[in-house]
PDB file of C-alpha atoms in Angstrom:
ATOM      1  CA  MET A   1     109.317  78.067  98.973  1.00 53.00           C
ATOM      2  CA  GLN A   2     107.071  75.410 100.453  1.00 57.00           C
ATOM      3  CA  VAL A   3     104.056  73.778  98.833  1.00 57.00           C
ATOM      4  CA  ALA A   4     101.714  73.020 101.717  1.00 55.00           C
ATOM      5  CA  ASP A   5      99.615  69.870 101.954  1.00 57.00           C
ATOM      6  CA  ASP A   6      96.447  71.841 102.647  1.00 83.00           C
ATOM      7  CA  LYS A   7      94.300  73.617 100.097  1.00 90.00           C
ATOM      8  CA  VAL A   8      92.608  76.980 100.082  1.00 92.00           C
ATOM      9  CA  CYS A   9      89.384  78.240  98.552  1.00 94.00           C
ATOM     10  CA  LEU A  10      89.920  80.974  95.972  1.00 94.00           C
ATOM     11  CA  LEU A  11      86.772  82.782  97.097  1.00 95.00           C
ATOM     12  CA  ASP A  12      88.608  83.825 100.264  1.00 93.00           C
ATOM     13  CA  ALA A  13      90.649  86.290  98.163  1.00 92.00           C
ATOM     14  CA  LEU A  14      87.843  87.293  95.802  1.00 93.00           C
ATOM     15  CA  PRO A  15      85.141  89.125  97.795  1.00 93.00           C
ATOM     16  CA  ASP A  16      83.883  90.811  94.601  1.00 92.00           C
ATOM     17  CA  ALA A  17      82.815  87.407  93.293  1.00 95.00           C
ATOM     18  CA  VAL A  18      81.130  86.359  96.532  1.00 95.00           C
ATOM     19  CA  ARG A  19      79.029  89.553  96.626  1.00 95.00           C
ATOM     20  CA  VAL A  20      77.262  88.708  93.359  1.00 95.00           C
ATOM     21  CA  MET A  21      76.790  84.980  93.995  1.00 96.00           C
ATOM     22  CA  SER A  22      73.880  83.304  95.701  1.00 95.00           C
ATOM     23  CA  ASP A  23      74.505  81.491  98.973  1.00 95.00           C
ATOM     24  CA  GLU A  24      73.868  78.203  97.193  1.00 95.00           C
ATOM     25  CA  ASP A  25      76.419  78.974  94.483  1.00 96.00           C
ATOM     26  CA  VAL A  26      79.002  80.106  97.030  1.00 96.00           C
ATOM     27  CA  GLU A  27      78.632  76.820  98.872  1.00 95.00           C
ATOM     28  CA  SER A  28      78.989  74.830  95.646  1.00 95.00           C
ATOM     29  CA  ALA A  29      81.944  76.899  94.427  1.00 95.00           C
ATOM     30  CA  ARG A  30      83.763  76.466  97.718  1.00 93.00           C
ATOM     31  CA  GLY A  31      83.819  72.752  97.089  1.00 92.00           C
ATOM     32  CA  GLU A  32      85.200  73.146  93.567  1.00 94.00           C
ATOM     33  CA  LEU A  33      87.587  76.092  93.743  1.00 95.00           C
ATOM     34  CA  LEU A  34      90.256  74.548  95.945  1.00 95.00           C
ATOM     35  CA  ALA A  35      93.917  75.097  95.119  1.00 95.00           C
ATOM     36  CA  ARG A  36      97.224  73.999  96.573  1.00 94.00           C
ATOM     37  CA  VAL A  37      98.883  76.547  98.823  1.00 94.00           C
ATOM     38  CA  ILE A  38     102.381  77.900  98.402  1.00 92.00           C
ATOM     39  CA  VAL A  39     103.847  79.353 101.591  1.00 92.00           C
ATOM     40  CA  GLN A  40     106.684  81.838 101.208  1.00 92.00           C
ATOM     41  CA  PRO A  41     108.339  83.456 104.263  1.00 93.00           C
ATOM     42  CA  GLU A  42     109.800  86.940 104.321  1.00 94.00           C
ATOM     43  CA  GLY A  43     112.929  87.424 102.246  1.00 94.00           C
ATOM     44  CA  GLU A  44     114.111  86.958  98.692  1.00 92.00           C
ATOM     45  CA  TRP A  45     112.006  84.637  96.526  1.00 89.00           C
ATOM     46  CA  VAL A  46     114.204  83.117  93.872  1.00 80.00           C
ATOM     47  CA  SER A  47     112.614  79.710  93.267  1.00 68.00           C
ATOM     48  CA  PRO A  48     110.216  79.668  90.302  1.00 67.00           C
ATOM     49  CA  VAL A  49     107.026  77.626  90.426  1.00 79.00           C
ATOM     50  CA  ALA A  50     107.183  75.353  87.408  1.00 81.00           C
ATOM     51  CA  GLU A  51     103.405  74.972  87.063  1.00 81.00           C
ATOM     52  CA  VAL A  52     102.841  78.669  86.326  1.00 82.00           C
ATOM     53  CA  PHE A  53     104.726  78.344  83.042  1.00 82.00           C
ATOM     54  CA  ASP A  54     101.951  76.051  81.770  1.00 87.00           C
ATOM     55  CA  PRO A  55     100.172  78.071  79.027  1.00 87.00           C
ATOM     56  CA  LEU A  56      96.809  76.746  80.308  1.00 91.00           C
ATOM     57  CA  ALA A  57      97.438  77.844  83.901  1.00 91.00           C
ATOM     58  CA  MET A  58      96.387  81.232  85.290  1.00 92.00           C
ATOM     59  CA  GLY A  59      99.371  81.401  87.628  1.00 91.00           C
ATOM     60  CA  LEU A  60      99.441  82.314  91.324  1.00 93.00           C
ATOM     61  CA  LEU A  61      96.734  84.137  93.280  1.00 94.00           C
ATOM     62  CA  VAL A  62      97.999  86.027  96.323  1.00 94.00           C
ATOM     63  CA  MET A  63      95.818  85.089  99.294  1.00 94.00           C
ATOM     64  CA  GLU A  64      97.741  86.706 102.147  1.00 94.00           C
ATOM     65  CA  GLY A  65     100.894  88.737 102.655  1.00 94.00           C
ATOM     66  CA  LEU A  66     102.746  91.440 100.770  1.00 94.00           C
ATOM     67  CA  LEU A  67     105.338  91.089  98.029  1.00 94.00           C
ATOM     68  CA  ALA A  68     107.600  93.524  96.228  1.00 94.00           C
ATOM     69  CA  ARG A  69     107.896  92.849  92.518  1.00 92.00           C
ATOM     70  CA  HIS A  70     111.128  94.364  91.241  1.00 91.00           C
ATOM     71  CA  VAL A  71     111.561  95.085  87.544  1.00 88.00           C
ATOM     72  CA  ARG A  72     115.199  95.439  86.584  1.00 85.00           C
ATOM     73  CA  LEU A  73     116.195  97.286  83.425  1.00 83.00           C
ATOM     74  CA  GLY A  74     119.937  97.593  83.100  1.00 82.00           C
ATOM     75  CA  GLU A  75     121.109  99.086  86.400  1.00 81.00           C
ATOM     76  CA  THR A  76     117.692 100.624  87.130  1.00 85.00           C
ATOM     77  CA  ARG A  77     115.280  98.861  89.467  1.00 86.00           C
ATOM     78  CA  THR A  78     111.662  99.795  90.111  1.00 90.00           C
ATOM     79  CA  THR A  79     109.226  98.194  92.526  1.00 93.00           C
ATOM     80  CA  GLU A  80     105.532  97.323  92.527  1.00 93.00           C
ATOM     81  CA  LEU A  81     103.730  96.210  95.681  1.00 94.00           C
ATOM     82  CA  VAL A  82     101.621  93.068  95.246  1.00 93.00           C
ATOM     83  CA  GLY A  83      99.008  91.872  97.717  1.00 92.00           C
ATOM     84  CA  PRO A  84      95.861  89.762  98.188  1.00 91.00           C
ATOM     85  CA  GLY A  85      93.778  89.364  95.048  1.00 90.00           C
ATOM     86  CA  ASP A  86      96.681  89.955  92.659  1.00 93.00           C
ATOM     87  CA  ILE A  87      97.591  87.378  90.027  1.00 92.00           C
ATOM     88  CA  LEU A  88     101.231  86.590  89.302  1.00 90.00           C
ATOM     89  CA  ARG A  89     102.051  85.035  85.965  1.00 86.00           C
ATOM     90  CA  PRO A  90     105.169  84.980  83.763  1.00 79.00           C
ATOM     91  CA  PRO A  91     104.949  87.377  80.798  1.00 67.00           C
ATOM     92  CA  ASP A  92     104.391  85.929  77.357  1.00 53.00           C
ATOM     93  CA  LEU A  93     107.200  87.287  75.190  1.00 41.00           C
ATOM     94  CA  GLU A  94     106.486  86.898  71.502  1.00 44.00           C
ATOM     95  CA  GLY A  95     109.601  86.041  69.555  1.00 46.00           C
ATOM     96  CA  GLY A  96     111.581  84.856  72.587  1.00 49.00           C
ATOM     97  CA  GLU A  97     113.377  86.690  75.366  1.00 54.00           C
ATOM     98  CA  ALA A  98     113.658  90.465  75.673  1.00 53.00           C
ATOM     99  CA  LYS A  99     116.454  92.001  73.584  1.00 54.00           C
ATOM    100  CA  PHE A 100     117.683  94.288  76.373  1.00 57.00           C
ATOM    101  CA  PRO A 101     119.062  93.513  79.863  1.00 57.00           C
ATOM    102  CA  ALA A 102     115.905  93.119  81.954  1.00 68.00           C
ATOM    103  CA  GLY A 103     114.553  90.846  84.642  1.00 81.00           C
ATOM    104  CA  ILE A 104     111.946  90.382  87.362  1.00 84.00           C
ATOM    105  CA  GLU A 105     112.707  89.561  90.995  1.00 87.00           C
ATOM    106  CA  PHE A 106     110.529  89.184  94.086  1.00 91.00           C
ATOM    107  CA  THR A 107     110.965  90.001  97.752  1.00 93.00           C
ATOM    108  CA  VAL A 108     108.392  88.824 100.278  1.00 95.00           C
ATOM    109  CA  LEU A 109     107.804  91.728 102.680  1.00 94.00           C
ATOM    110  CA  GLU A 110     105.217  89.922 104.813  1.00 93.00           C
ATOM    111  CA  ASP A 111     104.811  86.134 104.979  1.00 94.00           C
ATOM    112  CA  ALA A 112     102.802  85.163 101.926  1.00 94.00           C
ATOM    113  CA  ARG A 113     100.312  82.447 101.085  1.00 94.00           C
ATOM    114  CA  LEU A 114      99.585  81.968  97.405  1.00 94.00           C
ATOM    115  CA  ALA A 115      97.096  79.696  95.662  1.00 94.00           C
ATOM    116  CA  LEU A 116      98.464  77.712  92.740  1.00 94.00           C
ATOM    117  CA  LEU A 117      96.093  78.112  89.803  1.00 94.00           C
ATOM    118  CA  ASP A 118      97.349  75.209  87.709  1.00 93.00           C
ATOM    119  CA  ARG A 119      95.493  74.012  84.599  1.00 94.00           C
ATOM    120  CA  ASP A 120      93.013  71.931  86.614  1.00 95.00           C
ATOM    121  CA  VAL A 121      92.112  74.796  88.941  1.00 96.00           C
ATOM    122  CA  THR A 122      91.952  77.171  85.970  1.00 96.00           C
ATOM    123  CA  ALA A 123      89.455  74.851  84.263  1.00 96.00           C
ATOM    124  CA  ALA A 124      87.326  74.848  87.429  1.00 96.00           C
ATOM    125  CA  VAL A 125      87.459  78.648  87.628  1.00 96.00           C
ATOM    126  CA  CYS A 126      86.061  78.895  84.093  1.00 95.00           C
ATOM    127  CA  HIS A 127      82.820  77.257  85.266  1.00 95.00           C
ATOM    128  CA  TRP A 128      82.051  80.229  87.517  1.00 96.00           C
ATOM    129  CA  GLN A 129      81.426  83.500  85.676  1.00 96.00           C
ATOM    130  CA  PRO A 130      81.557  85.740  88.806  1.00 96.00           C
ATOM    131  CA  VAL A 131      84.984  84.321  89.672  1.00 96.00           C
ATOM    132  CA  VAL A 132      86.326  84.876  86.154  1.00 96.00           C
ATOM    133  CA  THR A 133      84.980  88.432  86.186  1.00 96.00           C
ATOM    134  CA  SER A 134      86.490  89.082  89.624  1.00 95.00           C
ATOM    135  CA  ILE A 135      89.936  87.897  88.507  1.00 94.00           C
ATOM    136  CA  VAL A 136      89.769  90.015  85.340  1.00 94.00           C
ATOM    137  CA  THR A 137      88.642  92.999  87.428  1.00 93.00           C
ATOM    138  CA  ALA A 138      91.579  92.498  89.795  1.00 91.00           C
ATOM    139  CA  ALA A 139      93.968  92.404  86.838  1.00 91.00           C
ATOM    140  CA  ALA A 140      92.453  95.594  85.434  1.00 93.00           C
ATOM    141  CA  ARG A 141      92.626  97.275  88.847  1.00 91.00           C
ATOM    142  CA  ARG A 142      96.304  96.384  89.076  1.00 91.00           C
ATOM    143  CA  SER A 143      96.947  97.855  85.623  1.00 92.00           C
ATOM    144  CA  PHE A 144      95.247 101.102  86.723  1.00 92.00           C
ATOM    145  CA  SER A 145      97.419 101.174  89.844  1.00 90.00           C
ATOM    146  CA  LEU A 146     100.531 100.762  87.718  1.00 91.00           C
ATOM    147  CA  ALA A 147      99.386 103.631  85.493  1.00 93.00           C
ATOM    148  CA  GLU A 148      98.938 105.789  88.601  1.00 91.00           C
ATOM    149  CA  LEU A 149     102.454 104.859  89.757  1.00 91.00           C
ATOM    150  CA  LEU A 150     103.792 105.890  86.368  1.00 91.00           C
ATOM    151  CA  ALA A 151     101.964 109.201  86.630  1.00 92.00           C
ATOM    152  CA  LEU A 152     103.059 109.976  90.195  1.00 92.00           C
ATOM    153  CA  SER A 153     106.687 109.237  89.318  1.00 91.00           C
ATOM    154  CA  HIS A 154     106.516 112.324  87.076  1.00 91.00           C
ATOM    155  CA  LEU A 155     105.505 114.648  89.919  1.00 92.00           C
ATOM    156  CA  ARG A 156     108.334 117.073  90.600  1.00 92.00           C
ATOM    157  CA  ARG A 157     108.223 116.935  94.396  1.00 93.00           C
ATOM    158  CA  VAL A 158     109.125 113.697  96.190  1.00 95.00           C
ATOM    159  CA  ASP A 159     106.756 114.547  99.068  1.00 94.00           C
ATOM    160  CA  ALA A 160     103.898 114.778  96.548  1.00 94.00           C
ATOM    161  CA  ARG A 161     104.813 111.377  95.119  1.00 95.00           C
ATOM    162  CA  LEU A 162     104.880 109.819  98.572  1.00 96.00           C
ATOM    163  CA  ILE A 163     101.587 111.242  99.809  1.00 95.00           C
ATOM    164  CA  VAL A 164      99.829 110.078  96.632  1.00 94.00           C
ATOM    165  CA  LEU A 165     101.367 106.623  97.072  1.00 95.00           C
ATOM    166  CA  PHE A 166     100.290 106.402 100.713  1.00 95.00           C
ATOM    167  CA  TRP A 167      96.710 107.337  99.864  1.00 94.00           C
ATOM    168  CA  GLN A 168      96.730 104.802  97.055  1.00 92.00           C
ATOM    169  CA  LEU A 169      97.885 102.158  99.542  1.00 93.00           C
ATOM    170  CA  ALA A 170      95.296 103.381 102.051  1.00 93.00           C
ATOM    171  CA  TYR A 171      92.444 102.683  99.637  1.00 90.00           C
ATOM    172  CA  ARG A 172      93.635  99.103  99.350  1.00 88.00           C
ATOM    173  CA  PHE A 173      95.216  98.195 102.690  1.00 89.00           C
ATOM    174  CA  GLY A 174      94.156 101.010 105.019  1.00 89.00           C
ATOM    175  CA  ARG A 175      91.914 101.008 108.049  1.00 90.00           C
ATOM    176  CA  VAL A 176      89.977 104.076 109.131  1.00 91.00           C
ATOM    177  CA  GLY A 177      90.301 105.031 112.794  1.00 87.00           C
ATOM    178  CA  ALA A 178      89.648 107.968 115.082  1.00 84.00           C
ATOM    179  CA  ASP A 179      93.173 109.341 114.549  1.00 87.00           C
ATOM    180  CA  GLY A 180      93.292 108.908 110.759  1.00 89.00           C
ATOM    181  CA  VAL A 181      93.768 106.206 108.163  1.00 93.00           C
ATOM    182  CA  SER A 182      96.198 103.487 109.166  1.00 93.00           C
ATOM    183  CA  VAL A 183      98.440 101.964 106.483  1.00 93.00           C
ATOM    184  CA  PRO A 184      99.956  98.953 108.297  1.00 91.00           C
ATOM    185  CA  LEU A 185     102.736  98.215 105.812  1.00 92.00           C
ATOM    186  CA  ARG A 186     106.352  98.029 106.952  1.00 90.00           C
ATOM    187  CA  LEU A 187     108.160  99.614 104.015  1.00 92.00           C
ATOM    188  CA  THR A 188     111.767 100.747 104.117  1.00 93.00           C
ATOM    189  CA  HIS A 189     112.779 104.125 102.731  1.00 95.00           C
ATOM    190  CA  GLU A 190     114.695 102.292 100.013  1.00 94.00           C
ATOM    191  CA  THR A 191     111.592 100.341  98.965  1.00 94.00           C
ATOM    192  CA  LEU A 192     109.480 103.503  98.945  1.00 95.00           C
ATOM    193  CA  GLY A 193     112.113 105.163  96.778  1.00 95.00           C
ATOM    194  CA  ARG A 194     111.984 102.376  94.239  1.00 94.00           C
ATOM    195  CA  VAL A 195     108.195 102.579  94.106  1.00 95.00           C
ATOM    196  CA  VAL A 196     108.032 106.362  93.539  1.00 95.00           C
ATOM    197  CA  GLY A 197     111.271 106.744  91.569  1.00 93.00           C
ATOM    198  CA  ALA A 198     113.420 108.617  94.090  1.00 94.00           C
ATOM    199  CA  GLN A 199     116.687 108.092  95.954  1.00 94.00           C
ATOM    200  CA  ARG A 200     116.541 106.932  99.564  1.00 94.00           C
ATOM    201  CA  PRO A 201     117.937 110.185 101.090  1.00 96.00           C
ATOM    202  CA  SER A 202     115.295 112.192  99.224  1.00 96.00           C
ATOM    203  CA  VAL A 203     112.592 109.865 100.555  1.00 96.00           C
ATOM    204  CA  THR A 204     113.839 110.312 104.128  1.00 97.00           C
ATOM    205  CA  THR A 205     113.802 114.105 103.766  1.00 97.00           C
ATOM    206  CA  ALA A 206     110.330 114.109 102.199  1.00 96.00           C
ATOM    207  CA  LEU A 207     108.894 111.850 104.906  1.00 96.00           C
ATOM    208  CA  ASN A 208     110.269 114.135 107.593  1.00 95.00           C
ATOM    209  CA  GLN A 209     108.673 117.115 105.831  1.00 95.00           C
ATOM    210  CA  LEU A 210     105.301 115.372 105.582  1.00 95.00           C
ATOM    211  CA  GLU A 211     105.445 114.365 109.229  1.00 95.00           C
ATOM    212  CA  ALA A 212     106.365 117.903 110.308  1.00 95.00           C
ATOM    213  CA  ALA A 213     103.440 119.245 108.270  1.00 93.00           C
ATOM    214  CA  GLY A 214     101.026 116.847 109.991  1.00 93.00           C
ATOM    215  CA  ARG A 215     100.201 114.936 106.826  1.00 94.00           C
ATOM    216  CA  LEU A 216     101.276 111.597 108.295  1.00 94.00           C
ATOM    217  CA  SER A 217     102.928 110.006 111.317  1.00 94.00           C
ATOM    218  CA  ARG A 218     104.709 106.752 112.019  1.00 91.00           C
ATOM    219  CA  ARG A 219     102.719 103.947 113.620  1.00 88.00           C
ATOM    220  CA  GLU A 220     104.094 102.171 116.649  1.00 84.00           C
ATOM    221  CA  GLY A 221     105.227  98.776 115.399  1.00 80.00           C
ATOM    222  CA  GLY A 222     105.621  99.923 111.808  1.00 85.00           C
ATOM    223  CA  GLY A 223     103.541 101.461 109.092  1.00 90.00           C
ATOM    224  CA  TRP A 224     102.001 104.900 108.781  1.00 93.00           C
ATOM    225  CA  LEU A 225      98.988 106.911 109.869  1.00 94.00           C
ATOM    226  CA  LEU A 226      97.546 109.398 107.370  1.00 95.00           C
ATOM    227  CA  HIS A 227      95.890 112.567 108.653  1.00 93.00           C
ATOM    228  CA  GLY A 228      93.353 114.783 106.942  1.00 88.00           C
ATOM    229  CA  GLU A 229      92.202 114.246 103.388  1.00 88.00           C
ATOM    230  CA  PRO A 230      94.072 113.388 100.169  1.00 87.00           C
ATOM    231  CA  PRO A 231      95.721 116.537  98.771  1.00 82.00           C
ATOM    232  CA  GLU A 232      93.821 118.347  96.029  1.00 77.00           C
ATOM    233  CA  ASP A 233      96.759 120.497  94.928  1.00 66.00           C
ATOM    234  CA  LEU A 234      99.819 118.309  94.385  1.00 63.00           C
ATOM    235  CA  GLY A 235     101.947 121.354  93.730  1.00 58.00           C
ATOM    236  CA  ARG A 236     101.362 122.504  97.320  1.00 60.00           C
ATOM    237  CA  VAL A 237     101.312 119.295  99.351  1.00 58.00           C
ATOM    238  CA  ARG A 238     102.331 120.956 102.608  1.00 56.00           C
TER     239      ARG A 238
END
């Protein structure tokens, strides 16, 4: 982990806030909402950022990149994908640590830049209602995405889980083109399995089935291209 000397404006990761602010307010906010940058290259991220444990700090705002947040419960490990606009903050556990073997780990999948929302930056954020609302909205959106992941993990077919996941990722990271919707995320079969709750061999088989059915194809250089529309009948994905 590296704390860069430069600073970044939080508005760059919060377009929802900018859309409801006047040009004058945006200009003023850009001068106030500056935060130190944390640069994290691809790979395991094991070093905690001490400032985010401050109870008056919001935490870290992802500005660029893609991270995998792994939740470990005993020998089980599930994964959530975290990207620009997401807030990372340690959980507040009432009564101390969890009573069962659990933990949270991070892997940086694409070089990440994160803004450190320490107590001073948090105080500045509170002066701008659109920014507060945008951050709360992002947190709520992430909670909805997690609920959708929980729901899709209960689908019987692995190919159904994967196609729902890819369309969910398309809404957030995708780009529409003449050949379909591009999802430019380099995700291993193991990572996909942890996200949808399936073993890696099952993911490989399901991806091959979806590709053979014309539902998706692999992008040159990594990522996926979705074809057609999101499935309406998840019991008959192909």
